[in-house]
Amino acid sequence: MRPEKTDLRREAGQRTRDDLLSAALELLAQRGQEGVTLREITQNAGANVAAVSYHFGSLKALCEVAIEHALERYLDAQIRELDALAGDATLSELAEAFARPMVNALVAGGRELAVMRTVARVGIDPPEGWERLAGKFEQARRQAVRVLAANLPGVDERELVFRVRCAAGMLNWLAVAPIGSELGAEPAERVERMLVPVVAGAFRGAR
């Protein structure tokens, strides 16, 4: 087979794989893994059942890859934001960095919001194997705790980790609750202005 034809087939195969992942992500975001069917995914992707078997092996494997892809995208975005914080960052700056990937997704809608809703569902009801990304979860948590500890020297680390997890849970809820869709109609600046003080308050706590 000529190299050009091989390249075209490879590109077509990659497009089919990407389309299957996109379709799976959208359905996972709407219903969770138990509500997704092979027929719906292939119809939405414009592919056939054989393509799922070829690229992923099974519906379960396709869903797992889609979930892992969504989690990695979210965690990588959050880690980039947290890594950019200065050593003397305030709680408000931490809250802004921590929430920005979610804010961007709410405003963008479409695939970006589908990714976040998948992340939120996984955060609420983790599937088997999600510990593969434990290192990235820990990296994001560690960066957040670093800033919290500098701002709240009287609070022990265990409680700081608890506050980070609570803030993450609140963002997960926002992605799947009706209020998240309402916020999607607002400009990013207004969403941040409304959300950042709430996340900062979760970090700050009360004594």
PDB file of C-alpha atoms in Angstrom, residues 73-83 85 90-108 112-113 116 119 140 143-144 163-164 166-175 183 187-203:
ATOM      1  CA  ARG A  73      -7.857  17.496  31.001  1.00  0.00           C
ATOM      2  CA  TYR A  74      -9.463  18.953  34.102  1.00  0.00           C
ATOM      3  CA  LEU A  75      -6.601  18.133  36.443  1.00  0.00           C
ATOM      4  CA  ASP A  76      -3.958  19.382  34.004  1.00  0.00           C
ATOM      5  CA  ALA A  77      -5.813  22.705  33.649  1.00  0.00           C
ATOM      6  CA  GLN A  78      -6.211  23.059  37.405  1.00  0.00           C
ATOM      7  CA  ILE A  79      -2.583  22.135  38.100  1.00  0.00           C
ATOM      8  CA  ARG A  80      -1.389  24.750  35.584  1.00  0.00           C
ATOM      9  CA  GLU A  81      -3.458  27.425  37.315  1.00  0.00           C
ATOM     10  CA  LEU A  82      -2.260  26.424  40.798  1.00  0.00           C
ATOM     11  CA  ASP A  83       1.377  26.113  39.729  1.00  0.00           C
ATOM     12  CA  LEU A  85       0.378  31.089  41.934  1.00  0.00           C
ATOM     13  CA  THR A  90      -4.094  35.232  48.751  1.00  0.00           C
ATOM     14  CA  LEU A  91      -7.084  32.982  49.416  1.00  0.00           C
ATOM     15  CA  SER A  92      -9.028  34.862  46.752  1.00  0.00           C
ATOM     16  CA  GLU A  93      -6.261  34.247  44.215  1.00  0.00           C
ATOM     17  CA  LEU A  94      -6.200  30.584  45.190  1.00  0.00           C
ATOM     18  CA  ALA A  95      -9.990  30.332  44.821  1.00  0.00           C
ATOM     19  CA  GLU A  96      -9.806  32.013  41.415  1.00  0.00           C
ATOM     20  CA  ALA A  97      -7.139  29.587  40.169  1.00  0.00           C
ATOM     21  CA  PHE A  98      -8.896  26.569  41.674  1.00  0.00           C
ATOM     22  CA  ALA A  99     -12.261  27.444  40.106  1.00  0.00           C
ATOM     23  CA  ARG A 100     -11.110  28.822  36.735  1.00  0.00           C
ATOM     24  CA  PRO A 101     -11.280  25.542  34.749  1.00  0.00           C
ATOM     25  CA  MET A 102     -14.874  25.101  35.907  1.00  0.00           C
ATOM     26  CA  VAL A 103     -15.765  28.734  35.181  1.00  0.00           C
ATOM     27  CA  ASN A 104     -14.315  28.468  31.671  1.00  0.00           C
ATOM     28  CA  ALA A 105     -16.287  25.275  31.012  1.00  0.00           C
ATOM     29  CA  LEU A 106     -19.577  26.725  32.278  1.00  0.00           C
ATOM     30  CA  VAL A 107     -19.198  29.735  30.000  1.00  0.00           C
ATOM     31  CA  ALA A 108     -17.956  27.774  26.973  1.00  0.00           C
ATOM     32  CA  GLU A 112     -15.923  21.748  27.521  1.00  0.00           C
ATOM     33  CA  LEU A 113     -18.949  21.548  29.782  1.00  0.00           C
ATOM     34  CA  MET A 116     -16.572  19.007  33.365  1.00  0.00           C
ATOM     35  CA  VAL A 119     -15.441  14.963  35.893  1.00  0.00           C
ATOM     36  CA  ALA A 140      -3.483  19.636  42.687  1.00  0.00           C
ATOM     37  CA  GLN A 143      -0.506  22.951  45.528  1.00  0.00           C
ATOM     38  CA  ALA A 144      -3.756  24.231  47.042  1.00  0.00           C
ATOM     39  CA  ARG A 163     -11.411  22.216  52.933  1.00  0.00           C
ATOM     40  CA  VAL A 164      -9.839  21.617  49.514  1.00  0.00           C
ATOM     41  CA  CYS A 166     -15.087  20.383  50.104  1.00  0.00           C
ATOM     42  CA  ALA A 167     -14.338  23.162  47.603  1.00  0.00           C
ATOM     43  CA  ALA A 168     -13.810  20.568  44.862  1.00  0.00           C
ATOM     44  CA  GLY A 169     -17.106  18.905  45.780  1.00  0.00           C
ATOM     45  CA  MET A 170     -18.903  22.225  45.541  1.00  0.00           C
ATOM     46  CA  LEU A 171     -17.536  22.788  42.023  1.00  0.00           C
ATOM     47  CA  ASN A 172     -18.553  19.255  41.032  1.00  0.00           C
ATOM     48  CA  TRP A 173     -22.095  19.932  42.230  1.00  0.00           C
ATOM     49  CA  LEU A 174     -22.183  23.209  40.322  1.00  0.00           C
ATOM     50  CA  ALA A 175     -21.381  21.425  37.051  1.00  0.00           C
ATOM     51  CA  LEU A 183     -24.440  30.531  35.124  1.00  0.00           C
ATOM     52  CA  PRO A 187     -20.120  36.302  31.009  1.00  0.00           C
ATOM     53  CA  ALA A 188     -16.998  34.747  32.540  1.00  0.00           C
ATOM     54  CA  GLU A 189     -16.198  37.880  34.581  1.00  0.00           C
ATOM     55  CA  ARG A 190     -19.570  37.795  36.324  1.00  0.00           C
ATOM     56  CA  VAL A 191     -19.367  34.041  36.990  1.00  0.00           C
ATOM     57  CA  GLU A 192     -15.941  34.509  38.581  1.00  0.00           C
ATOM     58  CA  ARG A 193     -17.140  37.489  40.596  1.00  0.00           C
ATOM     59  CA  MET A 194     -20.009  35.407  41.987  1.00  0.00           C
ATOM     60  CA  LEU A 195     -18.157  32.130  42.494  1.00  0.00           C
ATOM     61  CA  VAL A 196     -14.670  33.068  43.709  1.00  0.00           C
ATOM     62  CA  PRO A 197     -15.796  34.571  47.067  1.00  0.00           C
ATOM     63  CA  VAL A 198     -17.821  31.416  47.780  1.00  0.00           C
ATOM     64  CA  VAL A 199     -14.840  29.132  47.098  1.00  0.00           C
ATOM     65  CA  ALA A 200     -12.551  31.437  49.083  1.00  0.00           C
ATOM     66  CA  GLY A 201     -15.012  31.245  51.965  1.00  0.00           C
ATOM     67  CA  ALA A 202     -14.850  27.453  51.900  1.00  0.00           C
ATOM     68  CA  PHE A 203     -11.059  27.673  52.073  1.00  0.00           C
TER      69      PHE A 203
END
